[in-house]
Coordinates of C-alpha atoms in Angstrom, one line a residue:
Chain A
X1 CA -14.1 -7.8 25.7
X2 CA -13.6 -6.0 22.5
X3 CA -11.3 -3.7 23.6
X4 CA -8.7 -6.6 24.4
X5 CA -8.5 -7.3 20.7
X6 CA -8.0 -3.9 19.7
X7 CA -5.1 -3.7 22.1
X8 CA -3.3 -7.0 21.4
X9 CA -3.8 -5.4 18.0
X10 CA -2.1 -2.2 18.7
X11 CA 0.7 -3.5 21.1
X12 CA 1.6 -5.7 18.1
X13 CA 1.8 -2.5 15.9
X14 CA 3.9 -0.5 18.5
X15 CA 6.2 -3.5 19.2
X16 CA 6.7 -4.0 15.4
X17 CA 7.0 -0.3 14.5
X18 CA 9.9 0.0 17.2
X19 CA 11.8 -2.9 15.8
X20 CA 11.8 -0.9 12.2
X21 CA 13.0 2.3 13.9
X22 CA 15.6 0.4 16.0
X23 CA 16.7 -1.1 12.3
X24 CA 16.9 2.2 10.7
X25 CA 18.9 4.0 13.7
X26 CA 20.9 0.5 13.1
X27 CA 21.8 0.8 9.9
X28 CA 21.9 4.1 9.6
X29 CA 18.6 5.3 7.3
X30 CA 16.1 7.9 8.6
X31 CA 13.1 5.3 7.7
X32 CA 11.6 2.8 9.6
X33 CA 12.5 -0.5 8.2
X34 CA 9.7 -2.7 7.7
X35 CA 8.0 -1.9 11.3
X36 CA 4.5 -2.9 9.2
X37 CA 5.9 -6.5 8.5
X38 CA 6.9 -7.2 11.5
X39 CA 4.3 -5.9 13.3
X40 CA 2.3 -8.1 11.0
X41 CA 4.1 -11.6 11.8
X42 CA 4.0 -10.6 15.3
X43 CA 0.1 -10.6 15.0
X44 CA 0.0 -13.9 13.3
X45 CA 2.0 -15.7 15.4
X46 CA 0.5 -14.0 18.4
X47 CA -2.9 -14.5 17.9
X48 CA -2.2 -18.1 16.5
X49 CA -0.6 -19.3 19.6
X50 CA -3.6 -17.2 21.8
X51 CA -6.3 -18.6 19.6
X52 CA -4.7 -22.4 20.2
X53 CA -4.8 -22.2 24.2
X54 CA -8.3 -20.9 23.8
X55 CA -7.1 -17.2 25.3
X56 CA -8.6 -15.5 22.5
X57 CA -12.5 -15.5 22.3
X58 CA -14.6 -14.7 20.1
X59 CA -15.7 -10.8 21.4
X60 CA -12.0 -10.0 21.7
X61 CA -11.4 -11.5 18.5
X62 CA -14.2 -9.1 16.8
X63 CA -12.1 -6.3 18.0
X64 CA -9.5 -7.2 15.6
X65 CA -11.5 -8.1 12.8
X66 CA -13.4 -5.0 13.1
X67 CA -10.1 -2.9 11.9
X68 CA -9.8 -5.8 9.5
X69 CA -13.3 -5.0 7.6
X70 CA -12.4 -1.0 7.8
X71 CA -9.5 -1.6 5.4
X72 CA -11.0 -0.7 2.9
X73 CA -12.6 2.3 3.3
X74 CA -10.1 3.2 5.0
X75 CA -7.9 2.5 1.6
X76 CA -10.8 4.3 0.0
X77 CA -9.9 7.8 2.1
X78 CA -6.1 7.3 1.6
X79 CA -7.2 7.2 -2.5
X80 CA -8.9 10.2 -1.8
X81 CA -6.2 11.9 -0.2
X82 CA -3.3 11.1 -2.4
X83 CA -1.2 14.1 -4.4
X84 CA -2.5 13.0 -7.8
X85 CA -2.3 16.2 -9.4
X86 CA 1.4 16.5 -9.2
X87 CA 1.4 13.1 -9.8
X88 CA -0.2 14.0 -13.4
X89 CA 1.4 17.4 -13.3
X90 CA 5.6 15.7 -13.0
X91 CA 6.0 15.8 -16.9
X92 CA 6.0 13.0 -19.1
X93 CA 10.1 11.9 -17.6
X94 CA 8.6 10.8 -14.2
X95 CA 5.5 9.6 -15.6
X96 CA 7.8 7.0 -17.7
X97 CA 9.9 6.2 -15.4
X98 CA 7.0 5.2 -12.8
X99 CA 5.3 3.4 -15.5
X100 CA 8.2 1.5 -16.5
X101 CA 9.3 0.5 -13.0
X102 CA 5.2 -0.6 -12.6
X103 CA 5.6 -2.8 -15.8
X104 CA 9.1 -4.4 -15.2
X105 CA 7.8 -5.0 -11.8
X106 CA 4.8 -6.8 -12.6
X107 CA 6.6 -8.8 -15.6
X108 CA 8.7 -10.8 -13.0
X109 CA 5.5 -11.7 -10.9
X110 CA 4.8 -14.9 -12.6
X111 CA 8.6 -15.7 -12.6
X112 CA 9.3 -15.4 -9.1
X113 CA 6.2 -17.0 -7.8
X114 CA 7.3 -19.9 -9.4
X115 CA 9.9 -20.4 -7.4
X116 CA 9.7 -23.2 -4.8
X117 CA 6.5 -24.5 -7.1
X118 CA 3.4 -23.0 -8.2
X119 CA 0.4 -22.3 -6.1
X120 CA -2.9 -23.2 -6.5
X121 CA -5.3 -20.4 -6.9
X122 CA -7.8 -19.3 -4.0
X123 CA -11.4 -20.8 -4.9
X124 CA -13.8 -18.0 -5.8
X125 CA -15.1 -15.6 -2.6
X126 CA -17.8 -16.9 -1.5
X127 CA -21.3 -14.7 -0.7
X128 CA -20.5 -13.6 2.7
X129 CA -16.8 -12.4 1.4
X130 CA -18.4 -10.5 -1.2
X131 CA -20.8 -8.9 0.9
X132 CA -18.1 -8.0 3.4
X133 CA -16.1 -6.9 0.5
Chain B
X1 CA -24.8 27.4 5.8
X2 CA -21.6 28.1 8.0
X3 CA -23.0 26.0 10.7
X4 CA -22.7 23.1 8.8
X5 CA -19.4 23.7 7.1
X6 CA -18.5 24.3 11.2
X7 CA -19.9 21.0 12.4
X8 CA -18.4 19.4 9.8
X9 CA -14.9 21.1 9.9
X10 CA -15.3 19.9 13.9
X11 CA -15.8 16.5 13.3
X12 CA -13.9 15.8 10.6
X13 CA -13.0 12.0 11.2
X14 CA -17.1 11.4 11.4
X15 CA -17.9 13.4 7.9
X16 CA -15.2 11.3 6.5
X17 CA -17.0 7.9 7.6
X18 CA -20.3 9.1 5.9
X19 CA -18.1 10.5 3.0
X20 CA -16.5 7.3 2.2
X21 CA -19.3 5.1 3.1
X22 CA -21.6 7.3 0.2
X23 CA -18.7 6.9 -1.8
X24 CA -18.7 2.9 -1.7
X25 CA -22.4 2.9 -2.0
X26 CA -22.3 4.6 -5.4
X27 CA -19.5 2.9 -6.6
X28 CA -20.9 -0.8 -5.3
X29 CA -24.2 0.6 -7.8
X30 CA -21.8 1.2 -10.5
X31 CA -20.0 -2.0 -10.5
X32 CA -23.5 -4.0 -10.7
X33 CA -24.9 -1.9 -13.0
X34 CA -22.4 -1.0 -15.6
X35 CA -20.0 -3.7 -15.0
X36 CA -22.3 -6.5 -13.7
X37 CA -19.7 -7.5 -10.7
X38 CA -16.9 -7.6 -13.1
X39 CA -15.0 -4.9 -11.9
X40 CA -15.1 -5.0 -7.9
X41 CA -16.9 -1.7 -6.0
X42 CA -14.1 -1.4 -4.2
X43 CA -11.6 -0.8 -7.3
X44 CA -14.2 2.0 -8.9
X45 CA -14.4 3.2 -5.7
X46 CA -10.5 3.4 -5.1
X47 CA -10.8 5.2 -8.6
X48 CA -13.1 7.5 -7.8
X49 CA -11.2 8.6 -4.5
X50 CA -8.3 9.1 -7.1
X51 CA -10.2 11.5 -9.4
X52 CA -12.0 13.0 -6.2
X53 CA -7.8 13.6 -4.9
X54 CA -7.1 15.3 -8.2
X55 CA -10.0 17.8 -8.0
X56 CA -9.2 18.8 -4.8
X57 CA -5.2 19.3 -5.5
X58 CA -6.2 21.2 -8.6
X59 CA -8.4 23.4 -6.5
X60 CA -6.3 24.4 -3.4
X61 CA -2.9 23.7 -4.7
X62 CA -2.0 21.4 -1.9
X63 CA -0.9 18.3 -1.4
X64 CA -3.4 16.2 0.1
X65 CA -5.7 15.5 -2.5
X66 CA -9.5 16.6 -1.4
X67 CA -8.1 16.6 2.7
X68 CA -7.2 20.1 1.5
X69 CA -10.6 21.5 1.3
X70 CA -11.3 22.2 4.9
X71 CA -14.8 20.1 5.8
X72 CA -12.8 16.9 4.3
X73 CA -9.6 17.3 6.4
X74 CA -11.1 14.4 8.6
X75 CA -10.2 12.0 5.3
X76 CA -6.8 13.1 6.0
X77 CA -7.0 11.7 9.5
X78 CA -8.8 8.4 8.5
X79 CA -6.7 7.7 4.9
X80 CA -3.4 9.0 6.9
X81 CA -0.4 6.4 7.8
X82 CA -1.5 6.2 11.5
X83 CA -5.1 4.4 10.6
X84 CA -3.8 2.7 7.4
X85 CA -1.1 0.5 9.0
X86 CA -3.4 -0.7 11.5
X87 CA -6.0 -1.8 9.8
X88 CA -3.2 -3.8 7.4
X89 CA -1.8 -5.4 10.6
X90 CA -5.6 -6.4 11.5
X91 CA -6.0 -7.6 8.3
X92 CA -2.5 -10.3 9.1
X93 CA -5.1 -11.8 11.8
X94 CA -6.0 -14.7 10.7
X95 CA -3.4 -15.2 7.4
X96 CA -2.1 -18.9 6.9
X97 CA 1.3 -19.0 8.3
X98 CA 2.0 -22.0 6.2
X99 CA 1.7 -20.0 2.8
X100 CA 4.2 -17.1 4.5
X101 CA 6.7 -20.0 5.2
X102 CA 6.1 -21.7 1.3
X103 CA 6.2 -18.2 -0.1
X104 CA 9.1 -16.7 2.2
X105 CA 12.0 -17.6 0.0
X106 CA 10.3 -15.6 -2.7
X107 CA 9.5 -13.1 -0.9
X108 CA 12.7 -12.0 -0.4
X109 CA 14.2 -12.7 -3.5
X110 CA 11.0 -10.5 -4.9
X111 CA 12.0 -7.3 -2.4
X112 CA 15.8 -7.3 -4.0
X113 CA 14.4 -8.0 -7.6
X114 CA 11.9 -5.0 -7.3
X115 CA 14.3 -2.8 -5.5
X116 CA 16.6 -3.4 -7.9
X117 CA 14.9 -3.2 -11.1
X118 CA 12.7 0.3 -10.2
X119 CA 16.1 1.8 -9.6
X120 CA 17.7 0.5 -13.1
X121 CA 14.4 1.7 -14.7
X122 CA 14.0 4.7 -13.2
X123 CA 17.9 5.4 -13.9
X124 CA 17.7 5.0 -17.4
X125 CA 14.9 6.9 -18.0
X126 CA 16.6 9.7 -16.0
X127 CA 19.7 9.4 -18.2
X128 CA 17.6 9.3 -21.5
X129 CA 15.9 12.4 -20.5
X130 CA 19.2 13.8 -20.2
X131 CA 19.7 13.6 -16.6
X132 CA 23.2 11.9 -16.8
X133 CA 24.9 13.1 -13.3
X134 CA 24.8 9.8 -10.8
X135 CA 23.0 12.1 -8.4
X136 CA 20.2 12.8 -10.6
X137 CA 20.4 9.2 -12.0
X138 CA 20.1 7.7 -8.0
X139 CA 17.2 10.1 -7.2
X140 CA 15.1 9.5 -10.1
X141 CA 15.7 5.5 -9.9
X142 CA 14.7 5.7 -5.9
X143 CA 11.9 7.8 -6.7
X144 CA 10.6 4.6 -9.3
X145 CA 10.8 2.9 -6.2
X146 CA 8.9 5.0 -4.1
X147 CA 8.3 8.4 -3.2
X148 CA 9.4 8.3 0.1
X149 CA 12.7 6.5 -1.3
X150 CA 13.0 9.6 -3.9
X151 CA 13.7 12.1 -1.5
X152 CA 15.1 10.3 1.4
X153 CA 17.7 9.2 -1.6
X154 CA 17.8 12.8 -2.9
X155 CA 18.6 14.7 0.5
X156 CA 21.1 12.5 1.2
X157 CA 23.3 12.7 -1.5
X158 CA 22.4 16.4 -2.2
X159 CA 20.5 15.7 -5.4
X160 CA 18.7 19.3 -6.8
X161 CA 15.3 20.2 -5.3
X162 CA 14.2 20.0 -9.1
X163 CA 15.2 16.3 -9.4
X164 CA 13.7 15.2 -6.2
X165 CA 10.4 16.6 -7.1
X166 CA 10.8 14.5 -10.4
X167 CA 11.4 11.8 -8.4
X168 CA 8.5 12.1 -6.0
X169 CA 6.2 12.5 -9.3
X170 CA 7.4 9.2 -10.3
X171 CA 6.8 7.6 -7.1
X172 CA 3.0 9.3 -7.3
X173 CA 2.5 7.8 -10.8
X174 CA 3.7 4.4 -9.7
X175 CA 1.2 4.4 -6.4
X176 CA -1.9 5.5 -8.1
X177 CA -0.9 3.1 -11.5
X178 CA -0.2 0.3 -9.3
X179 CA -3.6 0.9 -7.5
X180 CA -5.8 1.1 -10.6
X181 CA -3.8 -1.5 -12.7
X182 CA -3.6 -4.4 -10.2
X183 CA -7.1 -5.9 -10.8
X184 CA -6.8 -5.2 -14.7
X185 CA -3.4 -6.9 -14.9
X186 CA -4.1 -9.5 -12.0
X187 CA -5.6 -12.5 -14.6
X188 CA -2.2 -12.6 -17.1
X189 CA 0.2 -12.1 -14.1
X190 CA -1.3 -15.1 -12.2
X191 CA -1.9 -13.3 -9.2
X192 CA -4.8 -15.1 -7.2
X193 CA -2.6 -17.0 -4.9
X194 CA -0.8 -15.5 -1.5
X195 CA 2.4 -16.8 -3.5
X196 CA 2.1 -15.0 -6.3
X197 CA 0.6 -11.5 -3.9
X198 CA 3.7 -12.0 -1.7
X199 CA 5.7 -11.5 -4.8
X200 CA 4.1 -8.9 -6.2
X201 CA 4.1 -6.6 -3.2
X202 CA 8.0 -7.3 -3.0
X203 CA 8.1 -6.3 -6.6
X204 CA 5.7 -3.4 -6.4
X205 CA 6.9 -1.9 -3.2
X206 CA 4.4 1.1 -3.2
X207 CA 2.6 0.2 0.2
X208 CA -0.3 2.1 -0.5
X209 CA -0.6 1.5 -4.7
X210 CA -0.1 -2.6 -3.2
X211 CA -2.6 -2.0 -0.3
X212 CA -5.3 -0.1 -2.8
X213 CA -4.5 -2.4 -5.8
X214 CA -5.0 -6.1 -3.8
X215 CA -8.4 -4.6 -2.3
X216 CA -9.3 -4.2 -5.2
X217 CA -8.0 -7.8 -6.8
X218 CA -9.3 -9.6 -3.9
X219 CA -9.1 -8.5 -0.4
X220 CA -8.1 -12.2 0.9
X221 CA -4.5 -11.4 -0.9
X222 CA -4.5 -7.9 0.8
X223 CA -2.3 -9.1 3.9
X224 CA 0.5 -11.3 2.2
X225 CA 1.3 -8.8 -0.5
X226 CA 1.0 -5.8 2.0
X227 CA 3.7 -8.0 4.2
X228 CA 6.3 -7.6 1.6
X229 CA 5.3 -4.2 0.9
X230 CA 6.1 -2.6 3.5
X231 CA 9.9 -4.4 4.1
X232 CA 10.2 -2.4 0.5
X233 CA 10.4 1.0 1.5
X234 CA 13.0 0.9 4.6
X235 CA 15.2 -1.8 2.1
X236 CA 15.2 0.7 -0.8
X237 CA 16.0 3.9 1.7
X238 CA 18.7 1.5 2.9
X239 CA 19.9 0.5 -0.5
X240 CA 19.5 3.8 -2.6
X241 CA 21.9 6.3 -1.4
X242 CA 24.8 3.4 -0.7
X243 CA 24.9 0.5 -2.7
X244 CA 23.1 1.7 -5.7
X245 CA 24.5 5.3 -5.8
X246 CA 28.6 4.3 -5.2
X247 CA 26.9 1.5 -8.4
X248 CA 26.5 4.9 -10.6
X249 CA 29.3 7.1 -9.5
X250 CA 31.4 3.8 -10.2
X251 CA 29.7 3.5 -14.0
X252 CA 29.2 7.1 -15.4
X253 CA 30.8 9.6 -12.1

């Protein structure tokens, strides 16, 4: 059953989202703290443990790769939907300082991945990634 | 002509399906025919949602990019944070939980390094545009982070409506730079690996410039870097109006 995956799927999200809001009532911040994250380990080590005992077949798996595949568009309409002309209209000050963050950011990537020893690369996609791509 | 807009208006959700779906056709076109595959469909069509956004906030004022114009509304429903987070859980499902454990250590060292380091940058800049005060100096810097941290920073230390607005600005600039930049600057960062995404979306923060940017990189990268991305915000609204503004107020109050 589809639906089964969908639900595993959201159950992991609620559970996960109320472990960031516990934090942040917790430590005091009016944010939920990372309820994405967890919500995502919970789903990894969920569905790894499901998949091993042979609990988690193949339609109810679909039903969690089918939000999977939407990603993307659904990344697409979030683009769409973004504030980008007060983004451009914030002056040239928060236009530097967003730029500056994004460059200093991306200047320590290469030294913090190496860390613990480098990583091989993914091999290329393959066909059927690019076409789901 | 106003039944359409009115069956359109009612289903919203469904227009925005058909709308996104042209939108990926056309740019999937462009990307073979003007880049030949180099640059992804899915980044020209991030891109064009961006420029789409910008139209539509220039032409009703608002907030929401093109959701503002009433017959796309449904893109609000389908790009909001409700549909976004789920389908980045989904896409956990089926991540190697070997390279999280290689990569953990990192990870978190990455999420204090990028918190860290938006707020120093966004701090100086403040100061150099003449914003000495530690309030505006803590907002601005949060705001680098992310612009939810901005205001959430802002409010609570009472930082002037003027300066949080400059700080969400700086957030907006780092989300839609962070979305269009990632494939361009992927090859000389060395990001192709979950390592190496795990890292960056600690660095970057911005959930949604990490979640547009990897998809448009390559999607199998989108779930480790979106894993650390999202710890980013809640750490920096945590961080921001404690640690790091008591850090200014020590330095320049």
């Amino acid at each position: 059953m589809v639906l089964y995956g969908v639900a595993a799927l959201a159950l992991c999200m609620l559970i996960g989202m109320l472990i960031g809001d516990g934090l942040g009532v917790l430590v005091g911040v009016d944010a939920n703290v990372g309820g994405v994250g967890f919500a995502m380990i919970l789903l990894v080590v969920a569905t790894d443990r499901l998949r091993r005992r042979g609990l988690f077949p193949k339609p109810t798996e679909q039903g969690v790769l089918f939000w999977s595949a939407l990603y993307i568009p659904i990344v697409i309409a979030m683009a769409s939907t973004q504030n980008v002309a007060e983004a451009i209209g914030g002056g040239p000050m928060a236009a530097i300082a967003g730029l500056g963050a994004l460059a200093a950011g991306a200047a320590l990537v290469p030294v913090i991945a190496r860390i613990g020893g480098q990583s091989q690369p993914l091999p290329p996609m393959t066909e059927a990634e690019k076409q789901e791509a | 002509m106003d039944i359409i807009a009115d069956v359109l208006e009612r289903n919203g959700l469904l227009f925005a399906f058909v709308v996104v779906g042209a939108l990926m056709l056309v740019s999937g076109w462009l990307s073979k025919t003007l880049t030949r595959g180099r640059l992804q469909g899915s980044a020209i069509a991030i891109m064009l949602g961006l420029v789409l956004a910008y139209l539509g906030g220039i032409q009703t004022g608002g907030e929401d990019g093109l959701a503002d114009i009433a017959i796309f509304s449904g893109l609000g429903l389908m790009g909001g944070a409700m549909l976004r987070d789920f389908a980045i859980v989904a896409t956990a499902y089926g991540v190697d939980l070997q390279e999280i454990k290689k990569a953990g250590a990192a990870g978190v060292l990455a999420l204090m390094a990028g918190i860290v380091v938006s707020f120093i940058v966004g701090a100086a800049v403040a100061a150099a545009f003449g914003y000495t005060d530690p309030e505006s100096m803590a907002t601005i810097g949060a705001g680098a982070a992310t612009y939810i941290v901005g205001p959430v920073t802002g409010t609570a230390i009472g930082a002037s409506s003027e300066v949080i607005a400059l700080s969400v600005a700086a957030g907006l600039i780092k989300a839609v730079v962070v979305m269009v930049c990632t494939p361009l600057i992927a090859p000389f960062i060395g990001l192709n690996n979950p390592k190496s995404a795990m890292a960056y979306g600690g660095l970057m923060g911005t959930t949604s410039g990490v979640a547009g940017g990897l998809a448009a990189t390559d999607k199998r990268l989108v779930p480790y870097g979106a894993m650390t991305a999202t710890f980013y915000t809640g750490l920096g609204c945590l961080l921001g109006p404690s640690v790091f503004y008591f850090a200014l107020v020590g330095l320049f109050g």
